[in-house]
PDB file of C-alpha atoms and ligand atoms in Angstrom:
ATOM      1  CA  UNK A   1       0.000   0.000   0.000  1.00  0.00           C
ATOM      2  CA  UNK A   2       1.136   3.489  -0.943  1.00  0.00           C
ATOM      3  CA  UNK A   3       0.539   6.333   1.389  1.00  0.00           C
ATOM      4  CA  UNK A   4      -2.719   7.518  -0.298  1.00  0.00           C
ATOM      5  CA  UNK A   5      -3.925   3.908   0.668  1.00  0.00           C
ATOM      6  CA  UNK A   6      -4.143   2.405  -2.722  1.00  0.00           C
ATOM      7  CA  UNK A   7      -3.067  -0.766  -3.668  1.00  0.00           C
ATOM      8  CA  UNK A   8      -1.928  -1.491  -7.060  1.00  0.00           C
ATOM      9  CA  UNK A   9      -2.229  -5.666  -7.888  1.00  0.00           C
ATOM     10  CA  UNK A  10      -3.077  -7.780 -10.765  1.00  0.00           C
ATOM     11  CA  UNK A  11      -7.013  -8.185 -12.141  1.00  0.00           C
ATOM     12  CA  UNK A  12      -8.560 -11.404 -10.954  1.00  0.00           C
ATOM     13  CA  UNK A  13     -10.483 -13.732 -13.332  1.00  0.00           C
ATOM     14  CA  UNK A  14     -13.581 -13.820 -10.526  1.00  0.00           C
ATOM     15  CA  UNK A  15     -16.660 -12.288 -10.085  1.00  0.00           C
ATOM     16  CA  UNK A  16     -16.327  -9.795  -7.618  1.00  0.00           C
ATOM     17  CA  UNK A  17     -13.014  -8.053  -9.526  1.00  0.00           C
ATOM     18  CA  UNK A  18     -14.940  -8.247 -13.222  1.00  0.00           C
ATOM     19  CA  UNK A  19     -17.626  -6.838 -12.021  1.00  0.00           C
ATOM     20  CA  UNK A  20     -16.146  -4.142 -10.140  1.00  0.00           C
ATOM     21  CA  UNK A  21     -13.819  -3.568 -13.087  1.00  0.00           C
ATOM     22  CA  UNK A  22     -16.699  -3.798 -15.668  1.00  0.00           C
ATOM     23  CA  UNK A  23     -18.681  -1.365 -13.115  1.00  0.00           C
ATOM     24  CA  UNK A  24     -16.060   1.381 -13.983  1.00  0.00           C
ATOM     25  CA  UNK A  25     -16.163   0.858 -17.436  1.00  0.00           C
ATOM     26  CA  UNK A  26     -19.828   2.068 -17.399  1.00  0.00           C
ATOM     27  CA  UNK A  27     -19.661   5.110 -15.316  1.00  0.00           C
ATOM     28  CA  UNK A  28     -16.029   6.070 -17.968  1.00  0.00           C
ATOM     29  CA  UNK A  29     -17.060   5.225 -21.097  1.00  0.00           C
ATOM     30  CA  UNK A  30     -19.658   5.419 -23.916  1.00  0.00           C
ATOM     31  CA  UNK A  31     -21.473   1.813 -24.345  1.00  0.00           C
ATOM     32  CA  UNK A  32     -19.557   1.359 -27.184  1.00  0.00           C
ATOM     33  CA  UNK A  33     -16.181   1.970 -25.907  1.00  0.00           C
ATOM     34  CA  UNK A  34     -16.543   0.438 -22.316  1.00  0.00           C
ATOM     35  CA  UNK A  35     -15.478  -3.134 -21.329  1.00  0.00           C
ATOM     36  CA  UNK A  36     -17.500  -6.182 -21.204  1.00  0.00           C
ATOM     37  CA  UNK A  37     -16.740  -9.319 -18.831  1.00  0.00           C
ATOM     38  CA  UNK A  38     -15.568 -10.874 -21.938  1.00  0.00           C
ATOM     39  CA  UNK A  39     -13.524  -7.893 -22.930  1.00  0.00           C
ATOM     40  CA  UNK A  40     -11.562  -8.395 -19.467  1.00  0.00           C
ATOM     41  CA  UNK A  41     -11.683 -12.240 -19.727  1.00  0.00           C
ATOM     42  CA  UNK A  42      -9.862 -12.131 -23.345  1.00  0.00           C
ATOM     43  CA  UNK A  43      -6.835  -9.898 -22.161  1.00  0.00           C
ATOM     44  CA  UNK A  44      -6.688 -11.413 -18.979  1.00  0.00           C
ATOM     45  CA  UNK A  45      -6.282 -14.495 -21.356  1.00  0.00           C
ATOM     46  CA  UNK A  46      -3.395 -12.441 -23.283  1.00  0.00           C
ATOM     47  CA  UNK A  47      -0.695 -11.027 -20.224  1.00  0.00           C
ATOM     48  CA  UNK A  48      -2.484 -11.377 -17.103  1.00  0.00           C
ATOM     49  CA  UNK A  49       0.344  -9.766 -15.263  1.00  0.00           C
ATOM     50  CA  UNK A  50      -0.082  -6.766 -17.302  1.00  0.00           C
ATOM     51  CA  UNK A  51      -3.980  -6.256 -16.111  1.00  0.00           C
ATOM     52  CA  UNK A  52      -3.287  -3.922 -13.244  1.00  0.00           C
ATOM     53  CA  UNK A  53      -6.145  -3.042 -10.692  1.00  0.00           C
ATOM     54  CA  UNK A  54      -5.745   0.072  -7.890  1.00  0.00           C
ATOM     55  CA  UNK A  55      -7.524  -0.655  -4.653  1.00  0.00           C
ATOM     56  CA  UNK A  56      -8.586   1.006  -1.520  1.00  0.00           C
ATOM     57  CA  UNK A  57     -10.068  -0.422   1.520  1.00  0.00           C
ATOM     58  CA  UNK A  58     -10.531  -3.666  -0.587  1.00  0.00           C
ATOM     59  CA  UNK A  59     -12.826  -2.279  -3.330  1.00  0.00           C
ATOM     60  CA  UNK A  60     -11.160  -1.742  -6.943  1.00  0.00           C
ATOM     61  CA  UNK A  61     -11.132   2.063  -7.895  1.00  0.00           C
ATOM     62  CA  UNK A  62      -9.435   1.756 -11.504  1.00  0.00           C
ATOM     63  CA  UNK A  63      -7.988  -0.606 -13.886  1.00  0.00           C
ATOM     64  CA  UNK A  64      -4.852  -0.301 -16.492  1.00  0.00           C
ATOM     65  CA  UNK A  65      -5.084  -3.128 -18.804  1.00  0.00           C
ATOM     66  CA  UNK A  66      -2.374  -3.839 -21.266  1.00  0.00           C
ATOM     67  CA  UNK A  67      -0.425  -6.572 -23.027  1.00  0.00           C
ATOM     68  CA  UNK A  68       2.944  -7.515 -24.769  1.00  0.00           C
ATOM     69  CA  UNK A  69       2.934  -7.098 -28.790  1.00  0.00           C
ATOM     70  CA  UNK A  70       5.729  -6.601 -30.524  1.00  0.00           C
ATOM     71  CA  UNK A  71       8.099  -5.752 -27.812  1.00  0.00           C
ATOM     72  CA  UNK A  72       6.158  -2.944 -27.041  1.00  0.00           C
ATOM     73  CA  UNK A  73       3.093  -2.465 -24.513  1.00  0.00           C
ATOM     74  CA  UNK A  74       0.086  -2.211 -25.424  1.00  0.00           C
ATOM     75  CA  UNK A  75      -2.512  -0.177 -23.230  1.00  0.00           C
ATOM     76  CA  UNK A  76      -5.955  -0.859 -24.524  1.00  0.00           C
ATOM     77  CA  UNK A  77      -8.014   0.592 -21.325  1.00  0.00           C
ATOM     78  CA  UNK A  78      -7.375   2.854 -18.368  1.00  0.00           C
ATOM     79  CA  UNK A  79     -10.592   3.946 -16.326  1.00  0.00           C
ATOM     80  CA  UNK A  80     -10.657   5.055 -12.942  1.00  0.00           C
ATOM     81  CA  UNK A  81     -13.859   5.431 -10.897  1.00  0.00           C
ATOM     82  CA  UNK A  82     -15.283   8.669 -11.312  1.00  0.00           C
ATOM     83  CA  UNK A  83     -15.236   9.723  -7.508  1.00  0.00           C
ATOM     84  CA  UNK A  84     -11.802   8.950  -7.321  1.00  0.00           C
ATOM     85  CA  UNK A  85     -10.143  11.005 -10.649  1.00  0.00           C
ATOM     86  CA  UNK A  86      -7.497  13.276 -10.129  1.00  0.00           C
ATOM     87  CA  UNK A  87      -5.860  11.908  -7.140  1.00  0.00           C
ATOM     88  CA  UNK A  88      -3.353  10.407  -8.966  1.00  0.00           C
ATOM     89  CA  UNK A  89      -4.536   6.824  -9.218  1.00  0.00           C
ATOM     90  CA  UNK A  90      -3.957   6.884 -12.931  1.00  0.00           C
ATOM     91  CA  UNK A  91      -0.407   8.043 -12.570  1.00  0.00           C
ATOM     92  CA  UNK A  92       0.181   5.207 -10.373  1.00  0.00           C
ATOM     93  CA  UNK A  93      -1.182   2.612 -11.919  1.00  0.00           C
ATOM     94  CA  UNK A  94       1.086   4.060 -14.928  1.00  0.00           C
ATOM     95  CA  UNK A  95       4.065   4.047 -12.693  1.00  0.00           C
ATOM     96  CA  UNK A  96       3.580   0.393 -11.883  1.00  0.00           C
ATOM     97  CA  UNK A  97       2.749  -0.710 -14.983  1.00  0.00           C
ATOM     98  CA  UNK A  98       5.904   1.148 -16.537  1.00  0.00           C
ATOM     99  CA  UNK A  99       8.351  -0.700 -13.877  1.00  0.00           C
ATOM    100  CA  UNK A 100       6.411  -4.166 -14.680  1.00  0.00           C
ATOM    101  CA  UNK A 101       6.917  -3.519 -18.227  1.00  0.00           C
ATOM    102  CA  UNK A 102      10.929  -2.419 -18.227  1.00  0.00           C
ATOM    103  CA  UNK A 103      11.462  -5.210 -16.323  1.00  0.00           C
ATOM    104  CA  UNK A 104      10.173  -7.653 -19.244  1.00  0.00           C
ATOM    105  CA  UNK A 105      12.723  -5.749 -21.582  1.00  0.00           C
ATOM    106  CA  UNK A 106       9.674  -3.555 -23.061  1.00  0.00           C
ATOM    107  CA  UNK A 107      11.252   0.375 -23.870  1.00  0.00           C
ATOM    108  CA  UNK A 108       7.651   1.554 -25.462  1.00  0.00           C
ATOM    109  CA  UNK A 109       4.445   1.877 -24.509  1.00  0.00           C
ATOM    110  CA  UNK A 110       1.966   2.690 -27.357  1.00  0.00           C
ATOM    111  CA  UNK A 111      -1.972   3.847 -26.782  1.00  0.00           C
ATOM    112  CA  UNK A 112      -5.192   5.027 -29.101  1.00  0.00           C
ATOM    113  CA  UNK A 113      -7.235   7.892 -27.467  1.00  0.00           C
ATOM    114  CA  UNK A 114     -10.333   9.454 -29.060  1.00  0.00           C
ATOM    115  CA  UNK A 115      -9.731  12.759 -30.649  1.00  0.00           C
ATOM    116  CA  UNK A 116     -12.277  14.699 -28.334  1.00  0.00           C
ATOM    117  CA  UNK A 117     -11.385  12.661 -25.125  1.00  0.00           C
ATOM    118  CA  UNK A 118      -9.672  15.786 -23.916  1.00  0.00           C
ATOM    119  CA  UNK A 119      -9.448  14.710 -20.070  1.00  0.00           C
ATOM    120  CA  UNK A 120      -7.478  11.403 -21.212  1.00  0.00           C
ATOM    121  CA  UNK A 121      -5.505  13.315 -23.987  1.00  0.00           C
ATOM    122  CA  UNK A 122      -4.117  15.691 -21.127  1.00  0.00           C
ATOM    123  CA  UNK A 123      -3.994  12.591 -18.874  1.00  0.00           C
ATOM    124  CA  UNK A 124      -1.745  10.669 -21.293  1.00  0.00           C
ATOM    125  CA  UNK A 125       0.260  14.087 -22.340  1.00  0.00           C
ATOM    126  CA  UNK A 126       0.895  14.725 -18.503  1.00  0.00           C
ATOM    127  CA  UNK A 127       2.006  11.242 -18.183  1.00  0.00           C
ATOM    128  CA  UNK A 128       4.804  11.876 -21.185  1.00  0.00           C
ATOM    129  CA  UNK A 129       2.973  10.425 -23.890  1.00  0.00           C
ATOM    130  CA  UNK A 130       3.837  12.114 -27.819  1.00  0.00           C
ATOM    131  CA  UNK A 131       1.085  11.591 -30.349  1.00  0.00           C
ATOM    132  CA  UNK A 132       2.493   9.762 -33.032  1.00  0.00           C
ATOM    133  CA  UNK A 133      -0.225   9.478 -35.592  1.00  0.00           C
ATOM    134  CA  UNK A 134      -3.961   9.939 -36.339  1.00  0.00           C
ATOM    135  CA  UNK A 135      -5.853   7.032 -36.767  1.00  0.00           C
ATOM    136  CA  UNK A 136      -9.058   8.039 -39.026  1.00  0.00           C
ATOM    137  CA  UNK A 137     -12.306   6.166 -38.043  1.00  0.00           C
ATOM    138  CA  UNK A 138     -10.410   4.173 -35.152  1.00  0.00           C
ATOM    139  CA  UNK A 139     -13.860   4.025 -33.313  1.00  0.00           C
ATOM    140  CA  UNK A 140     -16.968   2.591 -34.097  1.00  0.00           C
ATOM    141  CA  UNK A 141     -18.931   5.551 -34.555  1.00  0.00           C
ATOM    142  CA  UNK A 142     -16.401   6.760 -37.220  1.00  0.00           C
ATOM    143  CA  UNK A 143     -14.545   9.236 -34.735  1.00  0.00           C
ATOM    144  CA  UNK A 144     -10.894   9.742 -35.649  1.00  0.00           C
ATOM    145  CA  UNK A 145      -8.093   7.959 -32.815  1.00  0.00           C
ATOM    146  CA  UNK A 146      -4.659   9.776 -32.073  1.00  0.00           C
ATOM    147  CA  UNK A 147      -2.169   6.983 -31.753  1.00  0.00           C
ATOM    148  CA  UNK A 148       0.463   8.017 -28.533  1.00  0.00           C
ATOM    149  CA  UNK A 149       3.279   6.749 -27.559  1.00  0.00           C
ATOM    150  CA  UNK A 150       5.705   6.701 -24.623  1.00  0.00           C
ATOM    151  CA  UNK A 151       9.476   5.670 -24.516  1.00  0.00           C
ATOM    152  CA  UNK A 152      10.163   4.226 -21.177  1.00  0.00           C
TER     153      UNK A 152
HETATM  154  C1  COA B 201      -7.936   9.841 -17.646  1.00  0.00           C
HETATM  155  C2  COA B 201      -8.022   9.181 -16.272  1.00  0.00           C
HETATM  156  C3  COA B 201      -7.605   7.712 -16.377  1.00  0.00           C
HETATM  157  C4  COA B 201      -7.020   9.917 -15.327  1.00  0.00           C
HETATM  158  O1  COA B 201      -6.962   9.243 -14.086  1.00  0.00           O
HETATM  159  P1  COA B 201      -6.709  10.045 -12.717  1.00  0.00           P
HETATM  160  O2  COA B 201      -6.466   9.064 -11.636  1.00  0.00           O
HETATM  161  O3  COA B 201      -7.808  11.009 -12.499  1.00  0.00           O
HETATM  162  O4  COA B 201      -5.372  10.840 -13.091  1.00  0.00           O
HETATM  163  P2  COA B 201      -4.324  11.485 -12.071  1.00  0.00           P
HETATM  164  O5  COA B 201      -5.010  11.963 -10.854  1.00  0.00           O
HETATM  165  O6  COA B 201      -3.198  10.538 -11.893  1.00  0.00           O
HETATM  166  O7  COA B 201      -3.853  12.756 -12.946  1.00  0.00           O
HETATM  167  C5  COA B 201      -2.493  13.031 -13.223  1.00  0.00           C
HETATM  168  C6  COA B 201      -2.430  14.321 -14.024  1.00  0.00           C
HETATM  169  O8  COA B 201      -3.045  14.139 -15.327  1.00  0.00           O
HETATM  170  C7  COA B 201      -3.726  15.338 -15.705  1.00  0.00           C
HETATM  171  N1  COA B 201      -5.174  15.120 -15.732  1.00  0.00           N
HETATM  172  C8  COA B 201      -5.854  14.067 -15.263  1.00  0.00           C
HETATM  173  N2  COA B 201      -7.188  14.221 -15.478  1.00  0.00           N
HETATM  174  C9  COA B 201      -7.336  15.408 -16.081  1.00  0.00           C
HETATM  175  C10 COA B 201      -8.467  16.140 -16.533  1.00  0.00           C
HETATM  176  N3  COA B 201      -9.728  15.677 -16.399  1.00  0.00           N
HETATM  177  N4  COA B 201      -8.272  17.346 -17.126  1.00  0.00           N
HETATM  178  C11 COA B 201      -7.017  17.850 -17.264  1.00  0.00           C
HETATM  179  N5  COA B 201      -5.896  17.197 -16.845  1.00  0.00           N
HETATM  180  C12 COA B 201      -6.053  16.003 -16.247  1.00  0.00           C
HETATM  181  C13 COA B 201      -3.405  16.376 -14.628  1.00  0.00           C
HETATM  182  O9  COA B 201      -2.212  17.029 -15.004  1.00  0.00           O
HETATM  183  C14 COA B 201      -3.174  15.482 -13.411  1.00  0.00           C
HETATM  184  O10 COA B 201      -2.371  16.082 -12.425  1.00  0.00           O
HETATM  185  P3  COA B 201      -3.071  17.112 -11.369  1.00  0.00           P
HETATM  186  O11 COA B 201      -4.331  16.472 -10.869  1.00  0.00           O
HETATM  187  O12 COA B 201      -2.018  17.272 -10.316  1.00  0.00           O
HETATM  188  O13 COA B 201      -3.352  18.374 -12.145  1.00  0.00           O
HETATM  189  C15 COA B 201      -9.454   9.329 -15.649  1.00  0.00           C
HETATM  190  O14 COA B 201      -9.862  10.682 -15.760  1.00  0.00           O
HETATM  191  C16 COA B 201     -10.512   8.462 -16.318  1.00  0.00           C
HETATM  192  O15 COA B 201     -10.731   7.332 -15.897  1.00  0.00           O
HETATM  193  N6  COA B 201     -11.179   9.010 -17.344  1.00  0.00           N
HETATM  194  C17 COA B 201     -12.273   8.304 -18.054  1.00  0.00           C
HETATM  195  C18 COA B 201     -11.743   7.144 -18.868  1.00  0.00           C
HETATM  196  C19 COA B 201     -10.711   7.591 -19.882  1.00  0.00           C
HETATM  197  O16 COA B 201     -10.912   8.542 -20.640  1.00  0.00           O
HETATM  198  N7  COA B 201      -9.576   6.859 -19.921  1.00  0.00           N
HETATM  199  C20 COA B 201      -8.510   7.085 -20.893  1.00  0.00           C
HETATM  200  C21 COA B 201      -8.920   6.505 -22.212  1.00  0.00           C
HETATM  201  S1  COA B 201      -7.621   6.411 -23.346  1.00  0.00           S
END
């Protein structure tokens, strides 16, 4: 445990952590864009090291789910719950997952963000991340993605 009482450890494959997970997804994203069980399920199936969930007083606040491709991380989905933004439980699940990832050899850590998401854009620039390309109709409802990308 940190001294803001959060605890950063891997995403179970068990009811009470997918739905808590899948929970944030709702109140974070669009139905399109947020999580399903099955969602979780399949990357837990991928790295399940690299599914990271932040905890306080034993209930899950936010998730940072990634995986290995390429040599490079992958970070498909970063939520935290809405009552607990902007007390730097992104940063440190980003912290974690950054020493987790450099000590599998991985130097790069590449994301897609909507083009409007502007509270995740200056979350991700904050955290270091360059855009390094636009990705036109990345999301379902046609909206453009900005790929970003980290060195680490
Ligand atoms: C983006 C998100 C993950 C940030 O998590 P968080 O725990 O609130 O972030 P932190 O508290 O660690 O913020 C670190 C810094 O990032 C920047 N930042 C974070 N949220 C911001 C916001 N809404 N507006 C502007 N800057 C923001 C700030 O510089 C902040 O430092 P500060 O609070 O000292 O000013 C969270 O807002 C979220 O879950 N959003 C909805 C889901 C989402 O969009 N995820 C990203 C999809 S790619």
């Amino acid at each position: 445990m940190n001294d803001m009482g959060v605890t950063i450890r891997p995403l179970q494959d068990e009811e009470s952590d997918l739905r808590q997970v899948v929970e944030i997804e709702n109140l974070s994203f669009s139905k399109d864009d947020a999580y399903t069980r099955e969602d979780f399920r399949r990357w837990l199936g991928y790295n399940p090291e690299f599914c990271l969930v932040a905890e306080i007083d034993g209930r899950i606040v936010g998730d940072m789910i990634c995986r290995i491709l390429r040599y490079k991380l992958d970070l498909a989905s970063c939520a935290i719950h809405p009552k607990y933004r902007r007390y730097g439980v992104g940063s440190l699940l980003l912290r974690e997952m950054e020493t987790l990832a450099a000590k599998f050899g991985v130097r790069k850590i590449e994301l897609q963000v909507r083009k409007t998401n502007s509270s995740g854009l200056a979350f991700w620039q904050k955290m270091g991340f360059e855009e390094s390309g636009v990705l036109p109709g990345f999301y379902p409802d046609g909206e453009d993605g900005l790929q970003m990308s980290k060195k680490i």
